[in-house]
Amino acid sequence: MKARQIKPNVYWVGAIDWDRRLFDALIPLPDGTSYNAYLVQGSQKVTLIDTVDPSMTDVLMSYLEDVPVIDYVIANHAEQDHSGSIPQVLAKYPNAKVVTTPKGKDMLVALLLIPEDRFITVSDGESLSLGDKTLEFIHAPWVHWPETMLTYLREDKVLFPCDLFGSHLANTGLYITDEGQVYEAAKRYYAEIMMPFHTSIEKHLEKLKDYQIDIIAPSHGPMYDKASFILEAYRSWVFGPPKNIVVLPYISMHGSTEKMVEYLVGALVQRGVTVKQFNLSAVDLGKLAMALVDAATMVVGTPTVLVGPHPNVAYAALLANALRPRLQFVSIIGSYGWGSKAVEQLSGMIPNLKAEVLDPVISKGFPREDDFKALDNLASTIAEKHKEQGFV
Ligand code: FEO
């Protein structure tokens, strides 16, 4: 494979994984992904920025066939999809050193058994001269692990942020061509991976205001030659107020909960509230996660199974709790046959959501007039709360 130039003596040397469909045995990848690594050839030193997933080490090594020397391997992040090929690179280049944060060193020693004497650790703001090019290291913990940093190539104004600003998108184009497609993929990526750490991401976005950036070169998905495209998207996801949206994940076994969902959705729409409804019997959890980025409210719909919520609903509640979206209000609707602790159990599953809990609506059997009235009240409360908070 031939390295692809992005600036004079700066090359993309990544691997495109068209077939990967699951990350961390959890996250769906409908469009595959890529593991982007970059080669920076300074007048005195040669550097590789990140590597690729161990399943694609051969691809990376094929780019390096004609590269006689590598002095440094920058490890922005210790997770194996970027660090996993470092041992093979170090084996080929016995004098190369791994440059990373002190925490990154600890983790790479533990995860990949790299000898301690192969490391140089860098502090926040430290720079490394390659001759006519300079790398600056920006510590950025919790993107989405504790050891992470970003690397800035000063003379060319290229930011290498590893996972930050990435998208799981297999694509042969170096830069984004279809903004809509990349926006969707980057938002899915933010929702699944970065949103739980949005308070850290807030700080990193503030820090990046001091840098002039021509190109953002993440380690997944295409690069951004208009940095403002992804910076503005992130600012809206992280800083923007929630929107006049209700996310409604639900499941129904015999039609009672489904009838309540159908009624509530109609009542909310009548009151000017947008609803994103997800039947959990066949859902892309990435789409649910994306909807949670913007929504002001989540209403969960569940029948009662063995006294508690349906397991698929419990799973969705636990996922929402782990993703820490900016939800302001939550509620539960559903049904039971002879007894239920679904509300108590579901409420206990979402301690991370700092949201006001609105009165649940639970019907015994198929919903009747009183239940529909209660659903109307719930819809009115949600619409009023959204107006009061300025989300409309
Ligand atoms: Fe793409 Fe956190 O690894």
Short mmCIF file of C-alpha atoms and ligand atoms in Angstrom, two decimals:
data_model
loop_
_atom_site.label_atom_id
_atom_site.label_comp_id
_atom_site.label_asym_id
_atom_site.label_seq_id
_atom_site.Cartn_x
_atom_site.Cartn_y
_atom_site.Cartn_z
CA MET A 1 0.00 0.00 0.00
CA LYS A 2 1.13 3.56 -0.73
CA ALA A 3 0.95 6.22 1.94
CA ARG A 4 -1.42 9.08 1.05
CA GLN A 5 -0.13 12.62 1.43
CA ILE A 6 -2.18 15.18 3.36
CA LYS A 7 0.47 17.92 3.75
CA PRO A 8 4.13 18.01 2.61
CA ASN A 9 5.79 15.05 4.38
CA VAL A 10 2.63 14.22 6.32
CA TYR A 11 0.87 11.02 5.27
CA TRP A 12 -2.23 8.96 6.07
CA VAL A 13 -1.19 5.34 6.66
CA GLY A 14 -4.42 3.87 8.04
CA ALA A 15 -6.50 0.76 7.52
CA ILE A 16 -10.12 0.64 6.41
CA ASP A 17 -12.23 -2.03 8.10
CA TRP A 18 -15.28 -2.43 5.85
CA ASP A 19 -16.55 -5.57 7.56
CA ARG A 20 -16.47 -4.76 11.27
CA ARG A 21 -20.00 -4.72 12.62
CA LEU A 22 -19.50 -4.52 16.38
CA PHE A 23 -17.12 -2.60 18.63
CA ASP A 24 -16.25 -3.68 22.18
CA ALA A 25 -18.74 -6.54 21.56
CA LEU A 26 -21.40 -3.87 22.21
CA ILE A 27 -21.57 -0.96 19.76
CA PRO A 28 -23.12 -1.58 16.33
CA LEU A 29 -21.02 -0.37 13.37
CA PRO A 30 -23.48 -0.24 10.45
CA ASP A 31 -20.88 1.42 8.18
CA GLY A 32 -17.67 -0.33 9.32
CA THR A 33 -14.82 1.88 10.53
CA SER A 34 -11.22 2.86 9.88
CA TYR A 35 -8.12 2.99 12.05
CA ASN A 36 -6.19 6.03 10.92
CA ALA A 37 -2.47 6.32 11.57
CA TYR A 38 -0.27 9.14 10.30
CA LEU A 39 3.38 9.39 9.31
CA VAL A 40 5.16 12.72 9.84
CA GLN A 41 8.60 13.05 8.26
CA GLY A 42 10.52 15.96 9.76
CA SER A 43 13.91 17.06 8.44
CA GLN A 44 15.59 15.25 11.38
CA LYS A 45 13.13 12.80 12.91
CA VAL A 46 10.35 10.56 11.62
CA THR A 47 7.21 9.93 13.64
CA LEU A 48 4.25 7.61 13.43
CA ILE A 49 1.12 8.99 15.09
CA ASP A 50 -0.97 6.11 16.48
CA THR A 51 -1.14 2.69 14.84
CA VAL A 52 -4.02 0.40 13.79
CA ASP A 53 -6.12 -2.40 15.22
CA PRO A 54 -4.08 -5.62 15.62
CA SER A 55 -6.36 -7.36 13.11
CA MET A 56 -4.95 -5.01 10.44
CA THR A 57 -1.29 -4.72 11.44
CA ASP A 58 -0.26 -6.10 8.03
CA VAL A 59 -1.85 -3.11 6.29
CA LEU A 60 0.11 -0.66 8.43
CA MET A 61 3.36 -2.59 7.97
CA SER A 62 2.88 -2.54 4.19
CA TYR A 63 2.95 1.29 4.27
CA LEU A 64 6.14 1.15 6.30
CA GLU A 65 8.01 -1.16 3.91
CA ASP A 66 9.86 1.78 2.35
CA VAL A 67 10.35 3.70 5.59
CA PRO A 68 13.86 2.90 6.85
CA VAL A 69 13.66 4.70 10.20
CA ILE A 70 10.99 5.66 12.68
CA ASP A 71 12.21 7.61 15.69
CA TYR A 72 8.97 8.07 17.60
CA VAL A 73 5.58 6.39 17.83
CA ILE A 74 3.04 8.78 19.33
CA ALA A 75 0.42 6.93 21.36
CA ASN A 76 -2.44 9.37 21.88
CA HIS A 77 -4.58 6.60 23.36
CA ALA A 78 -3.81 3.15 24.78
CA GLU A 79 -6.91 1.36 23.47
CA GLN A 80 -5.89 -1.48 21.22
CA ASP A 81 -7.60 -0.29 18.04
CA HIS A 82 -4.90 2.43 17.95
CA SER A 83 -2.09 0.99 20.03
CA GLY A 84 -2.40 -2.70 19.13
CA SER A 85 0.21 -2.63 16.36
CA ILE A 86 2.85 -0.72 18.38
CA PRO A 87 4.74 -3.92 19.38
CA GLN A 88 5.25 -4.87 15.71
CA VAL A 89 6.39 -1.33 14.85
CA LEU A 90 8.85 -1.37 17.76
CA ALA A 91 10.13 -4.76 16.62
CA LYS A 92 10.84 -3.39 13.13
CA TYR A 93 12.43 -0.17 14.47
CA PRO A 94 14.54 -1.14 17.51
CA ASN A 95 15.54 2.46 18.28
CA ALA A 96 12.01 3.89 18.14
CA LYS A 97 10.50 5.29 21.34
CA VAL A 98 6.83 5.44 22.27
CA VAL A 99 5.75 8.98 23.21
CA THR A 100 2.73 9.15 25.47
CA THR A 101 1.34 10.52 28.75
CA PRO A 102 2.59 9.00 32.02
CA LYS A 103 -0.76 7.25 32.42
CA GLY A 104 -0.56 6.09 28.80
CA LYS A 105 2.79 4.46 29.56
CA ASP A 106 1.35 2.56 32.54
CA MET A 107 -1.52 1.31 30.45
CA LEU A 108 0.58 0.33 27.42
CA VAL A 109 2.99 -1.59 29.64
CA ALA A 110 0.03 -3.40 31.20
CA LEU A 111 -1.99 -4.00 28.03
CA LEU A 112 0.72 -4.71 25.46
CA LEU A 113 3.68 -5.72 27.66
CA ILE A 114 5.90 -3.06 26.05
CA PRO A 115 9.20 -2.74 27.98
CA GLU A 116 9.41 0.42 30.11
CA ASP A 117 12.66 1.57 28.49
CA ARG A 118 10.89 2.02 25.14
CA PHE A 119 8.91 5.05 26.42
CA ILE A 120 9.26 8.81 26.58
CA THR A 121 6.51 10.44 28.63
CA VAL A 122 5.37 13.98 27.88
CA SER A 123 3.59 16.56 30.00
CA ASP A 124 0.71 18.79 28.94
CA GLY A 125 1.89 21.45 26.47
CA GLU A 126 5.31 19.82 25.93
CA SER A 127 6.64 19.84 22.39
CA LEU A 128 8.90 17.59 20.38
CA SER A 129 11.02 18.86 17.50
CA LEU A 130 11.31 16.75 14.36
CA GLY A 131 13.58 19.36 12.72
CA ASP A 132 11.41 21.50 10.48
CA LYS A 133 8.22 20.23 12.15
CA THR A 134 7.10 20.42 15.76
CA LEU A 135 4.62 18.26 17.60
CA GLU A 136 2.81 19.69 20.60
CA PHE A 137 1.05 17.39 23.08
CA ILE A 138 -2.21 18.44 24.65
CA HIS A 139 -3.27 16.32 27.59
CA ALA A 140 -6.98 15.57 27.24
CA PRO A 141 -7.99 12.99 29.83
CA TRP A 142 -11.24 11.03 29.48
CA VAL A 143 -11.54 11.00 25.71
CA HIS A 144 -12.90 8.31 26.66
CA TRP A 145 -10.12 6.69 28.73
CA PRO A 146 -8.10 8.45 31.43
CA GLU A 147 -4.72 8.53 29.64
CA THR A 148 -5.68 10.29 26.41
CA MET A 149 -3.91 13.19 24.71
CA LEU A 150 -4.15 15.08 21.43
CA THR A 151 -1.19 15.89 19.17
CA TYR A 152 -0.89 19.16 17.25
CA LEU A 153 1.47 19.56 14.32
CA ARG A 154 2.32 23.23 14.71
CA GLU A 155 3.77 24.22 11.32
CA ASP A 156 1.01 22.50 9.29
CA LYS A 157 -1.83 23.28 11.76
CA VAL A 158 -3.02 19.68 11.82
CA LEU A 159 -4.68 18.29 14.95
CA PHE A 160 -4.46 14.53 15.56
CA PRO A 161 -7.10 13.95 18.26
CA CYS A 162 -7.32 10.14 18.00
CA ASP A 163 -10.86 9.13 19.10
CA LEU A 164 -12.11 12.69 19.63
CA PHE A 165 -14.13 13.93 16.61
CA GLY A 166 -13.99 10.44 15.06
CA SER A 167 -16.71 8.56 13.22
CA HIS A 168 -17.14 4.87 12.55
CA LEU A 169 -17.28 5.09 8.79
CA ALA A 170 -15.40 2.97 6.27
CA ASN A 171 -14.63 5.21 3.32
CA THR A 172 -11.87 5.50 0.72
CA GLY A 173 -12.01 9.31 0.71
CA LEU A 174 -9.42 10.99 2.90
CA TYR A 175 -11.70 13.94 3.69
CA ILE A 176 -15.44 14.21 4.20
CA THR A 177 -17.39 14.47 0.99
CA ASP A 178 -20.94 13.85 2.21
CA GLU A 179 -21.44 16.17 5.19
CA GLY A 180 -24.85 14.69 6.07
CA GLN A 181 -23.48 11.15 6.24
CA VAL A 182 -20.46 12.15 8.32
CA TYR A 183 -22.55 14.33 10.65
CA GLU A 184 -24.77 11.32 11.38
CA ALA A 185 -21.81 8.97 11.88
CA ALA A 186 -19.94 11.47 14.08
CA LYS A 187 -23.05 12.11 16.17
CA ARG A 188 -23.58 8.36 16.65
CA TYR A 189 -19.93 8.10 17.69
CA TYR A 190 -20.25 11.04 20.09
CA ALA A 191 -23.43 9.57 21.61
CA GLU A 192 -21.98 6.10 22.16
CA ILE A 193 -18.44 6.96 23.19
CA MET A 194 -17.98 10.60 24.20
CA MET A 195 -21.32 11.65 25.74
CA PRO A 196 -20.66 9.93 29.10
CA PHE A 197 -17.60 12.20 29.38
CA HIS A 198 -19.21 15.41 28.15
CA THR A 199 -17.92 17.47 31.08
CA SER A 200 -14.32 16.57 30.12
CA ILE A 201 -15.06 17.16 26.43
CA GLU A 202 -16.37 20.63 27.34
CA LYS A 203 -12.96 21.51 28.82
CA HIS A 204 -11.07 20.15 25.81
CA LEU A 205 -13.21 22.16 23.38
CA GLU A 206 -12.43 25.29 25.39
CA LYS A 207 -8.71 24.51 25.29
CA LEU A 208 -8.76 24.00 21.52
CA LYS A 209 -10.01 27.57 20.99
CA ASP A 210 -6.38 28.67 21.39
CA TYR A 211 -5.21 26.62 18.39
CA GLN A 212 -5.35 27.46 14.70
CA ILE A 213 -6.50 24.26 13.03
CA ASP A 214 -6.56 23.66 9.25
CA ILE A 215 -7.17 19.91 9.36
CA ILE A 216 -8.55 17.62 12.03
CA ALA A 217 -7.20 14.13 11.45
CA PRO A 218 -9.00 11.72 13.80
CA SER A 219 -8.21 8.03 14.13
CA HIS A 220 -11.63 6.82 12.92
CA GLY A 221 -13.46 7.96 9.80
CA PRO A 222 -12.60 10.70 7.32
CA MET A 223 -10.52 13.81 8.09
CA TYR A 224 -12.03 17.28 8.31
CA ASP A 225 -10.48 19.89 6.03
CA LYS A 226 -13.04 22.36 7.42
CA ALA A 227 -12.33 22.00 11.13
CA SER A 228 -15.27 24.27 11.98
CA PHE A 229 -17.72 21.61 10.68
CA ILE A 230 -16.98 19.13 13.46
CA LEU A 231 -16.02 21.71 16.12
CA GLU A 232 -19.40 23.43 15.74
CA ALA A 233 -21.24 20.09 15.75
CA TYR A 234 -19.49 19.10 18.99
CA ARG A 235 -20.21 22.50 20.54
CA SER A 236 -23.92 22.09 19.80
CA TRP A 237 -23.99 18.55 21.26
CA VAL A 238 -22.00 19.50 24.36
CA PHE A 239 -23.05 23.10 25.10
CA GLY A 240 -26.37 23.53 23.27
CA PRO A 241 -29.64 23.35 25.25
CA PRO A 242 -31.73 20.16 24.93
CA LYS A 243 -34.46 20.28 22.29
CA ASN A 244 -38.25 19.98 22.42
CA ILE A 245 -37.97 16.21 21.90
CA VAL A 246 -39.25 13.17 23.79
CA VAL A 247 -37.38 9.89 23.29
CA LEU A 248 -39.71 6.97 23.83
CA PRO A 249 -38.11 3.51 24.01
CA TYR A 250 -40.72 0.84 24.69
CA ILE A 251 -41.76 -2.72 24.23
CA SER A 252 -45.20 -4.36 24.33
CA MET A 253 -46.15 -8.00 24.83
CA HIS A 254 -49.95 -8.08 24.40
CA GLY A 255 -50.73 -4.62 23.06
CA SER A 256 -51.59 -2.67 26.26
CA THR A 257 -48.30 -0.76 26.50
CA GLU A 258 -48.31 -0.26 22.73
CA LYS A 259 -51.77 1.37 22.93
CA MET A 260 -50.51 3.71 25.66
CA VAL A 261 -47.44 4.60 23.61
CA GLU A 262 -49.57 5.30 20.55
CA TYR A 263 -51.91 7.52 22.60
CA LEU A 264 -49.10 9.43 24.32
CA VAL A 265 -47.27 10.04 21.06
CA GLY A 266 -50.46 11.52 19.55
CA ALA A 267 -51.03 13.69 22.63
CA LEU A 268 -47.45 14.99 22.57
CA VAL A 269 -47.52 15.74 18.86
CA GLN A 270 -50.82 17.65 19.32
CA ARG A 271 -49.02 19.78 21.88
CA GLY A 272 -46.14 20.55 19.55
CA VAL A 273 -43.58 18.11 20.99
CA THR A 274 -41.43 16.00 18.66
CA VAL A 275 -41.30 12.30 19.58
CA LYS A 276 -38.66 9.73 18.64
CA GLN A 277 -40.20 6.31 19.23
CA PHE A 278 -38.08 3.13 19.46
CA ASN A 279 -39.60 -0.35 19.62
CA LEU A 280 -36.96 -2.23 21.61
CA SER A 281 -37.87 -5.59 20.12
CA ALA A 282 -35.82 -4.60 17.02
CA VAL A 283 -33.81 -1.46 17.66
CA ASP A 284 -30.46 -0.09 16.56
CA LEU A 285 -29.18 1.06 19.96
CA GLY A 286 -26.89 3.55 18.21
CA LYS A 287 -29.96 5.40 16.90
CA LEU A 288 -31.46 5.46 20.39
CA ALA A 289 -28.16 6.82 21.76
CA MET A 290 -28.11 9.52 19.05
CA ALA A 291 -31.66 10.59 19.89
CA LEU A 292 -30.63 10.99 23.53
CA VAL A 293 -28.00 13.61 22.58
CA ASP A 294 -30.65 16.27 21.94
CA ALA A 295 -33.77 15.15 23.81
CA ALA A 296 -35.12 17.05 26.81
CA THR A 297 -37.28 14.14 28.01
CA MET A 298 -37.31 10.35 27.97
CA VAL A 299 -40.47 8.34 28.59
CA VAL A 300 -39.94 4.60 28.92
CA GLY A 301 -42.78 2.20 28.06
CA THR A 302 -42.83 -1.28 29.57
CA PRO A 303 -45.15 -4.16 30.31
CA THR A 304 -44.57 -6.09 33.54
CA VAL A 305 -42.53 -9.30 33.37
CA LEU A 306 -42.09 -11.29 36.58
CA VAL A 307 -43.04 -8.18 38.60
CA GLY A 308 -40.36 -5.98 36.99
CA PRO A 309 -39.81 -4.17 33.67
CA HIS A 310 -39.33 -6.15 30.46
CA PRO A 311 -35.57 -7.05 30.28
CA ASN A 312 -35.14 -5.15 26.97
CA VAL A 313 -36.51 -2.02 28.64
CA ALA A 314 -34.22 -2.53 31.64
CA TYR A 315 -31.29 -2.79 29.21
CA ALA A 316 -32.28 0.48 27.49
CA ALA A 317 -32.63 2.22 30.88
CA LEU A 318 -29.19 1.01 31.97
CA LEU A 319 -27.73 2.16 28.66
CA ALA A 320 -29.30 5.63 28.99
CA ASN A 321 -27.97 5.82 32.55
CA ALA A 322 -24.45 4.92 31.38
CA LEU A 323 -24.49 7.41 28.47
CA ARG A 324 -25.41 10.35 30.79
CA PRO A 325 -27.41 12.40 28.28
CA ARG A 326 -28.64 15.89 29.17
CA LEU A 327 -32.22 14.72 29.80
CA GLN A 328 -34.17 17.10 32.04
CA PHE A 329 -37.30 14.99 32.58
CA VAL A 330 -38.07 11.27 32.67
CA SER A 331 -41.23 9.24 33.11
CA ILE A 332 -42.51 5.69 32.78
CA ILE A 333 -45.69 4.36 31.20
CA GLY A 334 -46.81 0.76 30.98
CA SER A 335 -49.12 -1.99 32.11
CA TYR A 336 -49.40 -4.99 34.40
CA GLY A 337 -51.69 -7.97 34.90
CA TRP A 338 -51.72 -8.65 38.64
CA GLY A 339 -48.88 -6.70 40.30
CA SER A 340 -45.84 -4.61 39.36
CA LYS A 341 -42.69 -3.11 40.78
CA ALA A 342 -41.56 -1.96 37.32
CA VAL A 343 -41.59 1.76 38.23
CA GLU A 344 -39.51 1.27 41.39
CA GLN A 345 -37.06 -1.04 39.63
CA LEU A 346 -36.64 1.21 36.57
CA SER A 347 -36.23 4.32 38.74
CA GLY A 348 -33.39 2.57 40.56
CA MET A 349 -31.59 1.91 37.26
CA ILE A 350 -31.06 5.56 36.28
CA PRO A 351 -29.22 7.28 39.16
CA ASN A 352 -26.88 9.13 36.75
CA LEU A 353 -29.73 10.97 35.06
CA LYS A 354 -30.11 14.27 36.90
CA ALA A 355 -33.65 14.58 35.61
CA GLU A 356 -36.96 15.43 37.26
CA VAL A 357 -39.18 12.35 37.42
CA LEU A 358 -42.71 13.04 36.16
CA ASP A 359 -45.66 10.99 37.47
CA PRO A 360 -45.73 7.60 35.77
CA VAL A 361 -48.87 6.17 34.14
CA ILE A 362 -49.37 2.45 34.70
CA SER A 363 -52.57 0.68 33.62
CA LYS A 364 -53.98 -2.57 34.94
CA GLY A 365 -54.56 -4.52 31.75
CA PHE A 366 -55.66 -2.70 28.60
CA PRO A 367 -55.75 1.11 29.12
CA ARG A 368 -59.13 2.75 29.78
CA GLU A 369 -60.50 6.28 30.04
CA ASP A 370 -58.69 7.16 33.27
CA ASP A 371 -55.39 5.96 31.84
CA PHE A 372 -55.85 8.03 28.67
CA LYS A 373 -56.64 11.09 30.84
CA ALA A 374 -53.45 10.48 32.80
CA LEU A 375 -51.50 10.22 29.53
CA ASP A 376 -53.03 13.53 28.39
CA ASN A 377 -51.90 15.07 31.68
CA LEU A 378 -48.40 13.67 31.22
CA ALA A 379 -48.24 15.10 27.67
CA SER A 380 -49.42 18.52 28.94
CA THR A 381 -46.88 18.50 31.75
CA ILE A 382 -44.05 17.66 29.33
CA ALA A 383 -45.11 20.35 26.83
CA GLU A 384 -45.38 22.97 29.60
CA LYS A 385 -42.04 22.02 31.16
CA HIS A 386 -40.32 22.24 27.76
CA LYS A 387 -41.82 25.73 27.24
CA GLU A 388 -40.87 26.90 30.75
CA GLN A 389 -37.26 25.77 30.19
CA GLY A 390 -37.07 27.50 26.80
CA PHE A 391 -36.60 24.28 24.79
CA VAL A 392 -39.41 25.18 22.34
FE1 FEO B 1 -10.85 4.11 18.92
FE2 FEO B 1 -10.94 4.37 22.30
O1 FEO B 1 -10.46 3.63 20.68
#
